[in-house]
Amino acid sequence: MAELNSLESLQALYADLLALSEKKLSSIERLAVEIDAHRRDFKNLLDKKPRNEQSRKSLGTGKLDVSGDEYTINEEFQQGALQLADELDLDELDAARVFFEAQRESDASGQPALTNSIIRFHQQRKCVLDCICLILQLSVDINEDEQLRADLRAIVNDIVQPGNPPLRYTQRCLSSMSDIKLWLQQIAEKLSGASVLDKLQHVEVVQMVEYQRVSLVKQHESLAVILVYLVKESHSVMADFDLVLETMRKADKYDNLLLHYFPPLATFISRFGGVDGNLTDARALNQRVFQQDDEKPWILPYVHAAFRAWWLAEYSGWYGENHDSSVPDNQAQSEGEQRAQQFKSALKDGAFDFILSLSADVKPVEWYDPARLGLRQYLQRKSPVLVSDSIPFSEIFQEVLMELLETFVECFITNLPDALRNLRQDEDEQRQLSPNHEHDPDLEKFVVIISYAYDGRPKAALEGFWDAPDGALIGFVHWTSKRASTPLISAFCEMLQAISADEECATAAHQFLLDEGTQPSGKIRRTTSLTWNQIFKELTFYSSQIRDVPALPQGQTYRAGKPQTDHVEKEPDSEILLECYLRLITRLCSESTEARIFLAQHQSFHITELLFQLASSAIPSRLRACAFTTLRSLLTNKTKEVGEYLWSALDVWISGGYSPGSTMPKTSSSSSMTTTAASMGAILKGLASGFEEPNAFIQLLHALVLPYHDDSGLRDDLPFPETLGVSTRQPGIDPYIDFVLGQIFGNRSPEYSEPAQLRLLQLSCLDFIATCLDSFNEDLVIFASQSNIVVDAAIRASNLQNYVLLHPFSRVMEWMFNDKVMAALFAAVHQDSAEVNRVEPDSPLMLCLLRGIHVISSILELQSTYLDIIRPLIRSIPNYRRIPVSNALFGCFEDGVLNHLVIFADLGRYCGTGHPQLVLSSLKLLEKLSASPTLSPSSGLNRGSDRNKALAALDDDADTISKILLREIESPPDHNQGPESHTYLIKVQILDFLHACLRTAPNQPTIAHLLLGFRCNNNSLSVDADSSFSRGVSLFHSILEMVLVTPVSQDGLDIASWLVSLSYKGMQVLKELWSSPLSSLLTMAEMQANDAFFPLFARETVIQPEMVWEGLHIADPGFTSSPSASCLSNFLGRRSIVLQYLSAELRQVARSHSPSLKQRLLETLLGSTTVDDGEKVEHATIFDLFDFMENDFAAPPTPPQLVWFKDVGVHACLDRYDDLSSAYDLTKAQELLLLRRAEYTHAKRLENEQDQVRLNVEAEGLLHFMAQDNEVKCLNASRVRVLRSWVQLALLMIENGDFDSTARISFVLRCLQTIMPRTESDLEAVPEATELARLAKALIFSLDFGSDSFKQGDIGDLVSDRLYHLFQVSLRAIITLGARVELKALYYDISYRYLAGMSDVSGISGFHRRHSIQTIKAAGERLIEVVCDDAHAGEPTCRIAALLVLGALVKMGRQENSKYMVESLARLNFIGIIVDSIQHISNDLRETAVEDIEMQLSYCHAKLALLLQISQTRLGAVTVLNSGLLHSIKVSGLFAVDPDLGVDIQGPDAVNKHYRLLAAVMRVLCASVLSRGSQNQQTLEQGRRFLSENRLSILAVLKKSAGLGHTSGISQQSIDDLADSFMLLMSVTGFLESEEQTHQKKQAKIFTAFT
């Protein structure tokens, strides 16, 4: 064998070969390299070196060479390798290499290393064989490219060249098959030997032995198929044929291994005995074949007989019409007679019995077909039985064998016509001579062999029969159908239905039966080919005879001879003939529209009436089941007319209308119908026994409840007449539903001991249940309440109320809460995962599982509609009463799930069965169950009944299921099939399940945490010391590894949507973990331990203009209406989560005070990562990852011009009703448009074909618009999210960067350079503009304007340029943003910081000051107006920011000696407004809620700060004072308040706030007085008057400032500031001197008065 670590590469090669066969290979060059790499594997086939003493000694040295690398191995490893060598009889060093490769799988699988090694060994052997088989198959496929076939044939020729030892390749194949047989015998001996009896107690040992047995049998089968291709391509010799014959001669049991030899045997016969070979050699070989009988007898005679018959069929071709003339005629005649006798002898020995068994046993046995089995049991007198432990045969083996059976059939018909005629003649003679004697029906067997050979293979049937009108096969069909006996015509019907497996073949068979002939009157005699007329007459004849008398037991055998009128009812032939007729009609009606219409509309033969009459007769259950099945076939692609007719007929039949002697009318519309519900119940109860009848009847009911073929997809009709049963019961089909669910599914399921029957019956019931649920359209109820469409007038049902009342949905849902039905449902989905793993994807077990899981999922989705809307509606209708379902014990479906929690473990284990559809369905259901509030964790303490039920259910299985999911996540992606590959779909569904589970309960332990590898405690998570998580081999680590290594593109430019989606979904799972407080610490620690930060950032793909997104460039006009938009959206979503993680880790590292690690992270973000060896790797920077803003998708698509749908309320189709920012549900939208179309149709507004076309075009345009609008919304939302994440990361870098002054300025400049183009252009896109402004604000606020860096010439100018640009953008934003308050506030803050910062550097020499008042003038008066409006009437935050900007502008004007700002404010009367607002401060504060006091005070201080800036100029002071500053202060009453008695401000620290407010007012007053100057006596007088009027308040403040009086709880600083202001005003105004003079004058007046 090849290098023993090559299993993965072999599997990749097989995947590519399979893709090549399916025309899906993405790289032929890769395939060529892979084949060359494994040629040695193919040449070696299954050769293995046996145990070797030298190798054992070499292993004992403790050294092992693996692919050129030497490893040191310990004693434990050596013992494991030796045990493996003993188990496999394998060279010890080779065993050690296998053991080494299996080590890494042991942790992942949870199985012992020895078990994994054995599995790996057999997997590699099987994979080698599968690859060889595919190469051979492709090399002979005529549909493949000729050059490719030539290349593959060259490879095959190279592989089969004799090597060392020089053995033929076919010889080595046969030798390997013999070795496998010996190996299987040894395994059987081990199991039965006393030495291992103790080991049998361990399930793992038994399972491992069984795995080896199954794998070896499959390898044996693959070798047989390889042999077939090798023999066909002449890579064999006669000696190989002899080996096969010798092996089969010694075969002692009919098992898989024996059956595997038949395809090579048949190929050898064609190769050496057929007409393509050499006649001389064939004659010699023929002589040998028939001389060996006595010398070397075969252990199994019937196998020998089959070989002889097959040989004669091929060999006789030499003596047909084109036989070799070298054989004299008399000799040829003699030899022909001899061959005929030999063939007859072979038949007598059971040749056809065995070939019939061969053709039947190779087919899957799960599908139990009673009628076909009955026919086969009658025909086979001595049929061998395949051993019970046989392994199902692969599809390729079945196909190869069936093709060879085709050859045998054609050879027998063509080459042995006399033998064929003799068969019929002999049987006819036997019937005439001994009518009561049983004879061997060899001709019938042969006909049934044909039916098995062609069944399910319509292409072969078309080419062999119907497309060759002059061929031998169609000639045989005509010959067989003429004057055939009852058994023969039964077999013929079986053959005819087998070769009618599609529309074309079935129509051809129908045309064949239309070939009418003259029919004699009287008794039934077949004188011509079988025709429809003959079938109709015999059906009528036999059914009329059989329906009035009891039938004999089913097991009675056929009796030879023609049916006699007086005892035909006793003839079992007639029953089987009826079955075969009905099966033929069933097949033709199911497949051919022409045949179905012919039968339904036949003038004289009423098949429906006949079938119901037959079903009413005392006939065997199997025949009645056939009648039901034929009725079902009439419903194929059913129309409303056909469906309602059959429902009516069925209702008559179930009421006894078709019973013998009944005079009841045959339509349910008759008013004379008097059948009671009790009699209907009795008939239904009679159908409930056995298997065939209830199964077929339920399948008929299922066909009846299926939607009509012409259903538009709206599901708005009832599948039965609304008046069905109205005269005897509540209208509807409740009795039938009660039969299926109550009598069969709920009660009968546990009674079936035969698994095959139970599964088929369960499948039929589940199909019925699923259709009843799926065909109900809950959206109709929603549209009736949320749209303007008149649903009653639009739907096909008479009205919505009848639709809701009569639809089977409600009754089925009612039954779903019954305890027995629920138990049966969960029993159907509770299967042994090992058995599930073995079955085929289309087996009844698999389909039953899938259907059961689908039903549970549908119930969970629809139960809210049923419980909240449908059930209350039904109960509210007074005249509608239905019999309640008994034992409906559960209030909701999840309550029933609590009694069947094993479903969690079952669904998890099904994920490891290897059936993709089952895996996907199981994961989807797990997702729904884990999201249920009843089953998921509550918000309590998870004790008692509050404990997470799902977690409890998985206690014992979590580790196994986790490993199953891990293997799926780690499976390599299939680049050939991409998003269609099962590998990808399963990975996505696993990630969706985990994400949904984590998101549903982010702060509680869930099954997702358990499966990811965490230990789930009551309300916390932990990691066990020796767990898979702590060893780094958990599901969590697999997902992390997948995220880190999965590329989003194959070549860096062509972005693949499926790869992006996979990585995105993995990141979503990780985000839920690191962002939740429950798991954040553990997750972040593990991701840091795996250095996730560096590869995530360094490998991030930078968006380039030339990139192709799922086939389209971003600039392509059709981009937003294609899957490319989703690709980009997912890419941005993934980028957003990556940036969020980078932020989270940077934040955590900053908090942990790890300066070296933080520095390394920052270096990585700035484009340079230091790897382990100290080398620096350059890559993209954080600024390069701003690439997502280069393209604009903000503009929504243009809505289409609507005429027909202009008034449709599409809001009902939004995910969130009436929220236009949410996406449209396109399924609902399509239904809504279909409803409107139906409205127009019912109103007869679409009778013009052109109107129909215009409406359809308009509907398509509207749906296209909605889809495009969804994509644009999604793109914009994704871009906002990634922008928010990018800004957050940049903010963290600013906050935690520890930059020096120059580095900080450099970082700020790069940030501004990156964002400024978008900042300018994105003002209309508010969410994006807000994020950009938030970052710009943080950048400008992070700068130290007084640092030395601003003094440096070049960098100072560069900073000036960038900041001035930002300032200009801010001013423009303030003018244009209008009512977008939050964003405008950010630009106010930026402007304020710019103005304030620039004032700090204004004195630095050489600094180019461009922030002069001219900038404001250039912005226009509109700027001042907007700012003043915002400052006066804006939102609180915006008002304050605007006031601060105005203050900074006034300060700037003052510094530049400009009066522009003050004059502008005065002209707008804004100063007067601000001054006037002072008098309302007290009232405003009293009316402000406590929680808003701080904001109100900030607003007051901002106004006063602005007045302070204005007052510091002479013009401003004049304006302020002239606006009534002192009057406003007086009216406000601020200084009249005694703080000791209480203030107007509510909340804590009120007095301090009051004093700070007074100080702010005083600063304005002082500034105004000072600015007017000491020469302005009027102003001074006003100041003195203010002081005089507030003398008491001033005195109180001065006392407290001096330490006198009560100051507890009052800030001394606040008092001192206020006292200083008072003292300043006193000093400036000369208040004390004025008071002194006034006092002296008063004293002088007093003294004057007394003198």
PDB file of N, CA, C and O in Angstrom, residues 1381-1424:
ATOM      1  N   VAL A1381     -30.132  65.719  15.465  1.00  0.00           N
ATOM      2  CA  VAL A1381     -29.565  66.359  16.658  1.00  0.00           C
ATOM      3  C   VAL A1381     -28.280  65.693  17.107  1.00  0.00           C
ATOM      4  O   VAL A1381     -27.274  66.357  17.377  1.00  0.00           O
ATOM      5  N   GLU A1382     -28.302  64.365  17.216  1.00  0.00           N
ATOM      6  CA  GLU A1382     -27.139  63.669  17.775  1.00  0.00           C
ATOM      7  C   GLU A1382     -25.904  63.925  16.931  1.00  0.00           C
ATOM      8  O   GLU A1382     -24.813  64.209  17.451  1.00  0.00           O
ATOM      9  N   LEU A1383     -26.065  63.819  15.613  1.00  0.00           N
ATOM     10  CA  LEU A1383     -24.936  64.047  14.722  1.00  0.00           C
ATOM     11  C   LEU A1383     -24.485  65.497  14.758  1.00  0.00           C
ATOM     12  O   LEU A1383     -23.287  65.797  14.792  1.00  0.00           O
ATOM     13  N   LYS A1384     -25.432  66.416  14.793  1.00  0.00           N
ATOM     14  CA  LYS A1384     -25.082  67.834  14.813  1.00  0.00           C
ATOM     15  C   LYS A1384     -24.322  68.175  16.093  1.00  0.00           C
ATOM     16  O   LYS A1384     -23.370  68.971  16.075  1.00  0.00           O
ATOM     17  N   ALA A1385     -24.736  67.559  17.210  1.00  0.00           N
ATOM     18  CA  ALA A1385     -24.041  67.807  18.477  1.00  0.00           C
ATOM     19  C   ALA A1385     -22.581  67.396  18.395  1.00  0.00           C
ATOM     20  O   ALA A1385     -21.700  68.065  18.945  1.00  0.00           O
ATOM     21  N   LEU A1386     -22.307  66.283  17.708  1.00  0.00           N
ATOM     22  CA  LEU A1386     -20.922  65.852  17.545  1.00  0.00           C
ATOM     23  C   LEU A1386     -20.117  66.888  16.768  1.00  0.00           C
ATOM     24  O   LEU A1386     -18.968  67.217  17.113  1.00  0.00           O
ATOM     25  N   TYR A1387     -20.691  67.432  15.713  1.00  0.00           N
ATOM     26  CA  TYR A1387     -19.968  68.445  14.927  1.00  0.00           C
ATOM     27  C   TYR A1387     -19.811  69.750  15.701  1.00  0.00           C
ATOM     28  O   TYR A1387     -18.827  70.466  15.539  1.00  0.00           O
ATOM     29  N   TYR A1388     -20.765  70.073  16.553  1.00  0.00           N
ATOM     30  CA  TYR A1388     -20.594  71.228  17.438  1.00  0.00           C
ATOM     31  C   TYR A1388     -19.401  71.014  18.370  1.00  0.00           C
ATOM     32  O   TYR A1388     -18.577  71.913  18.592  1.00  0.00           O
ATOM     33  N   ASP A1389     -19.327  69.748  18.908  1.00  0.00           N
ATOM     34  CA  ASP A1389     -18.204  69.461  19.809  1.00  0.00           C
ATOM     35  C   ASP A1389     -16.878  69.568  19.083  1.00  0.00           C
ATOM     36  O   ASP A1389     -15.893  70.097  19.620  1.00  0.00           O
ATOM     37  N   ILE A1390     -16.834  69.062  17.847  1.00  0.00           N
ATOM     38  CA  ILE A1390     -15.597  69.151  17.064  1.00  0.00           C
ATOM     39  C   ILE A1390     -15.225  70.609  16.821  1.00  0.00           C
ATOM     40  O   ILE A1390     -14.065  71.025  16.992  1.00  0.00           O
ATOM     41  N   SER A1391     -16.203  71.387  16.440  1.00  0.00           N
ATOM     42  CA  SER A1391     -15.941  72.805  16.167  1.00  0.00           C
ATOM     43  C   SER A1391     -15.463  73.527  17.421  1.00  0.00           C
ATOM     44  O   SER A1391     -14.509  74.322  17.378  1.00  0.00           O
ATOM     45  N   TYR A1392     -16.110  73.218  18.523  1.00  0.00           N
ATOM     46  CA  TYR A1392     -15.712  73.874  19.773  1.00  0.00           C
ATOM     47  C   TYR A1392     -14.284  73.511  20.144  1.00  0.00           C
ATOM     48  O   TYR A1392     -13.483  74.385  20.504  1.00  0.00           O
ATOM     49  N   ARG A1393     -13.963  72.187  20.017  1.00  0.00           N
ATOM     50  CA  ARG A1393     -12.611  71.782  20.399  1.00  0.00           C
ATOM     51  C   ARG A1393     -11.588  72.399  19.449  1.00  0.00           C
ATOM     52  O   ARG A1393     -10.497  72.826  19.877  1.00  0.00           O
ATOM     53  N   TYR A1394     -11.908  72.521  18.203  1.00  0.00           N
ATOM     54  CA  TYR A1394     -10.990  73.136  17.242  1.00  0.00           C
ATOM     55  C   TYR A1394     -10.752  74.602  17.606  1.00  0.00           C
ATOM     56  O   TYR A1394      -9.611  75.064  17.675  1.00  0.00           O
ATOM     57  N   LEU A1395     -11.824  75.302  17.838  1.00  0.00           N
ATOM     58  CA  LEU A1395     -11.690  76.729  18.148  1.00  0.00           C
ATOM     59  C   LEU A1395     -10.949  76.940  19.462  1.00  0.00           C
ATOM     60  O   LEU A1395     -10.063  77.793  19.578  1.00  0.00           O
ATOM     61  N   ALA A1396     -11.307  76.123  20.456  1.00  0.00           N
ATOM     62  CA  ALA A1396     -10.641  76.264  21.760  1.00  0.00           C
ATOM     63  C   ALA A1396      -9.175  75.878  21.666  1.00  0.00           C
ATOM     64  O   ALA A1396      -8.301  76.526  22.235  1.00  0.00           O
ATOM     65  N   GLY A1397      -8.886  74.796  20.914  1.00  0.00           N
ATOM     66  CA  GLY A1397      -7.503  74.355  20.775  1.00  0.00           C
ATOM     67  C   GLY A1397      -6.662  75.357  20.017  1.00  0.00           C
ATOM     68  O   GLY A1397      -5.517  75.626  20.381  1.00  0.00           O
ATOM     69  N   MET A1398      -7.204  75.883  18.953  1.00  0.00           N
ATOM     70  CA  MET A1398      -6.454  76.859  18.173  1.00  0.00           C
ATOM     71  C   MET A1398      -6.151  78.125  18.969  1.00  0.00           C
ATOM     72  O   MET A1398      -5.111  78.763  18.781  1.00  0.00           O
ATOM     73  N   SER A1399      -7.049  78.461  19.852  1.00  0.00           N
ATOM     74  CA  SER A1399      -6.771  79.641  20.684  1.00  0.00           C
ATOM     75  C   SER A1399      -5.588  79.396  21.604  1.00  0.00           C
ATOM     76  O   SER A1399      -4.864  80.321  21.980  1.00  0.00           O
ATOM     77  N   ASP A1400      -5.354  78.108  21.945  1.00  0.00           N
ATOM     78  CA  ASP A1400      -4.213  77.781  22.809  1.00  0.00           C
ATOM     79  C   ASP A1400      -2.893  77.899  22.072  1.00  0.00           C
ATOM     80  O   ASP A1400      -1.849  78.107  22.693  1.00  0.00           O
ATOM     81  N   VAL A1401      -2.882  77.745  20.765  1.00  0.00           N
ATOM     82  CA  VAL A1401      -1.621  77.787  20.026  1.00  0.00           C
ATOM     83  C   VAL A1401      -1.471  79.091  19.239  1.00  0.00           C
ATOM     84  O   VAL A1401      -0.576  79.225  18.420  1.00  0.00           O
ATOM     85  N   SER A1402      -2.344  80.009  19.476  1.00  0.00           N
ATOM     86  CA  SER A1402      -2.336  81.226  18.667  1.00  0.00           C
ATOM     87  C   SER A1402      -1.092  82.061  18.867  1.00  0.00           C
ATOM     88  O   SER A1402      -0.700  82.823  17.990  1.00  0.00           O
ATOM     89  N   GLY A1403      -0.453  81.908  19.994  1.00  0.00           N
ATOM     90  CA  GLY A1403       0.729  82.739  20.237  1.00  0.00           C
ATOM     91  C   GLY A1403       2.015  82.141  19.744  1.00  0.00           C
ATOM     92  O   GLY A1403       3.069  82.771  19.828  1.00  0.00           O
ATOM     93  N   ILE A1404       1.980  80.905  19.183  1.00  0.00           N
ATOM     94  CA  ILE A1404       3.214  80.258  18.741  1.00  0.00           C
ATOM     95  C   ILE A1404       3.661  80.887  17.426  1.00  0.00           C
ATOM     96  O   ILE A1404       2.893  80.960  16.470  1.00  0.00           O
ATOM     97  N   SER A1405       4.864  81.294  17.398  1.00  0.00           N
ATOM     98  CA  SER A1405       5.356  81.983  16.198  1.00  0.00           C
ATOM     99  C   SER A1405       5.451  81.010  15.041  1.00  0.00           C
ATOM    100  O   SER A1405       5.786  79.846  15.211  1.00  0.00           O
ATOM    101  N   GLY A1406       5.179  81.523  13.856  1.00  0.00           N
ATOM    102  CA  GLY A1406       5.303  80.687  12.654  1.00  0.00           C
ATOM    103  C   GLY A1406       4.107  79.819  12.385  1.00  0.00           C
ATOM    104  O   GLY A1406       4.021  79.186  11.347  1.00  0.00           O
ATOM    105  N   PHE A1407       3.174  79.774  13.295  1.00  0.00           N
ATOM    106  CA  PHE A1407       1.998  78.935  13.073  1.00  0.00           C
ATOM    107  C   PHE A1407       1.037  79.674  12.161  1.00  0.00           C
ATOM    108  O   PHE A1407       0.669  80.817  12.412  1.00  0.00           O
ATOM    109  N   HIS A1408       0.652  79.025  11.106  1.00  0.00           N
ATOM    110  CA  HIS A1408      -0.209  79.662  10.108  1.00  0.00           C
ATOM    111  C   HIS A1408      -1.653  79.607  10.596  1.00  0.00           C
ATOM    112  O   HIS A1408      -2.279  78.572  10.600  1.00  0.00           O
ATOM    113  N   ARG A1409      -2.181  80.768  11.024  1.00  0.00           N
ATOM    114  CA  ARG A1409      -3.534  80.794  11.595  1.00  0.00           C
ATOM    115  C   ARG A1409      -4.555  81.076  10.501  1.00  0.00           C
ATOM    116  O   ARG A1409      -4.620  82.192   9.983  1.00  0.00           O
ATOM    117  N   ARG A1410      -5.288  80.012  10.182  1.00  0.00           N
ATOM    118  CA  ARG A1410      -6.322  80.193   9.178  1.00  0.00           C
ATOM    119  C   ARG A1410      -7.719  80.119   9.802  1.00  0.00           C
ATOM    120  O   ARG A1410      -8.709  80.042   9.101  1.00  0.00           O
ATOM    121  N   HIS A1411      -7.744  80.114  11.143  1.00  0.00           N
ATOM    122  CA  HIS A1411      -9.026  79.982  11.807  1.00  0.00           C
ATOM    123  C   HIS A1411      -9.572  81.362  12.164  1.00  0.00           C
ATOM    124  O   HIS A1411     -10.198  81.570  13.180  1.00  0.00           O
ATOM    125  N   SER A1412      -9.266  82.359  11.335  1.00  0.00           N
ATOM    126  CA  SER A1412      -9.700  83.723  11.611  1.00  0.00           C
ATOM    127  C   SER A1412     -11.185  83.854  11.429  1.00  0.00           C
ATOM    128  O   SER A1412     -11.864  82.958  10.962  1.00  0.00           O
ATOM    129  N   ILE A1413     -11.662  84.996  11.786  1.00  0.00           N
ATOM    130  CA  ILE A1413     -13.089  85.247  11.693  1.00  0.00           C
ATOM    131  C   ILE A1413     -13.571  85.234  10.258  1.00  0.00           C
ATOM    132  O   ILE A1413     -14.761  85.063   9.983  1.00  0.00           O
ATOM    133  N   GLN A1414     -12.598  85.327   9.319  1.00  0.00           N
ATOM    134  CA  GLN A1414     -12.987  85.285   7.910  1.00  0.00           C
ATOM    135  C   GLN A1414     -13.603  83.926   7.544  1.00  0.00           C
ATOM    136  O   GLN A1414     -14.434  83.842   6.647  1.00  0.00           O
ATOM    137  N   THR A1415     -13.166  82.858   8.224  1.00  0.00           N
ATOM    138  CA  THR A1415     -13.745  81.543   7.973  1.00  0.00           C
ATOM    139  C   THR A1415     -15.231  81.542   8.289  1.00  0.00           C
ATOM    140  O   THR A1415     -16.045  80.974   7.550  1.00  0.00           O
ATOM    141  N   ILE A1416     -15.593  82.196   9.364  1.00  0.00           N
ATOM    142  CA  ILE A1416     -16.989  82.256   9.767  1.00  0.00           C
ATOM    143  C   ILE A1416     -17.771  83.114   8.782  1.00  0.00           C
ATOM    144  O   ILE A1416     -18.892  82.790   8.393  1.00  0.00           O
ATOM    145  N   LYS A1417     -17.161  84.213   8.403  1.00  0.00           N
ATOM    146  CA  LYS A1417     -17.836  85.068   7.428  1.00  0.00           C
ATOM    147  C   LYS A1417     -18.074  84.327   6.118  1.00  0.00           C
ATOM    148  O   LYS A1417     -19.115  84.470   5.484  1.00  0.00           O
ATOM    149  N   ALA A1418     -17.069  83.515   5.717  1.00  0.00           N
ATOM    150  CA  ALA A1418     -17.207  82.764   4.471  1.00  0.00           C
ATOM    151  C   ALA A1418     -18.342  81.749   4.553  1.00  0.00           C
ATOM    152  O   ALA A1418     -18.975  81.421   3.547  1.00  0.00           O
ATOM    153  N   ALA A1419     -18.603  81.247   5.753  1.00  0.00           N
ATOM    154  CA  ALA A1419     -19.689  80.280   5.914  1.00  0.00           C
ATOM    155  C   ALA A1419     -21.047  80.947   5.769  1.00  0.00           C
ATOM    156  O   ALA A1419     -22.055  80.258   5.561  1.00  0.00           O
ATOM    157  N   GLY A1420     -21.116  82.263   5.889  1.00  0.00           N
ATOM    158  CA  GLY A1420     -22.358  82.984   5.674  1.00  0.00           C
ATOM    159  C   GLY A1420     -23.153  83.181   6.952  1.00  0.00           C
ATOM    160  O   GLY A1420     -22.921  82.534   7.977  1.00  0.00           O
ATOM    161  N   GLU A1421     -24.084  84.099   6.856  1.00  0.00           N
ATOM    162  CA  GLU A1421     -24.925  84.395   8.012  1.00  0.00           C
ATOM    163  C   GLU A1421     -25.795  83.211   8.394  1.00  0.00           C
ATOM    164  O   GLU A1421     -26.245  83.098   9.522  1.00  0.00           O
ATOM    165  N   ARG A1422     -26.021  82.351   7.418  1.00  0.00           N
ATOM    166  CA  ARG A1422     -26.847  81.173   7.702  1.00  0.00           C
ATOM    167  C   ARG A1422     -26.259  80.346   8.830  1.00  0.00           C
ATOM    168  O   ARG A1422     -26.993  79.785   9.650  1.00  0.00           O
ATOM    169  N   LEU A1423     -24.947  80.282   8.911  1.00  0.00           N
ATOM    170  CA  LEU A1423     -24.297  79.527   9.976  1.00  0.00           C
ATOM    171  C   LEU A1423     -24.675  80.089  11.332  1.00  0.00           C
ATOM    172  O   LEU A1423     -25.084  79.356  12.246  1.00  0.00           O
ATOM    173  N   ILE A1424     -24.565  81.428  11.487  1.00  0.00           N
ATOM    174  CA  ILE A1424     -24.861  82.035  12.778  1.00  0.00           C
ATOM    175  C   ILE A1424     -26.326  81.829  13.127  1.00  0.00           C
ATOM    176  O   ILE A1424     -26.674  81.529  14.278  1.00  0.00           O
TER     177      ILE A1424
END
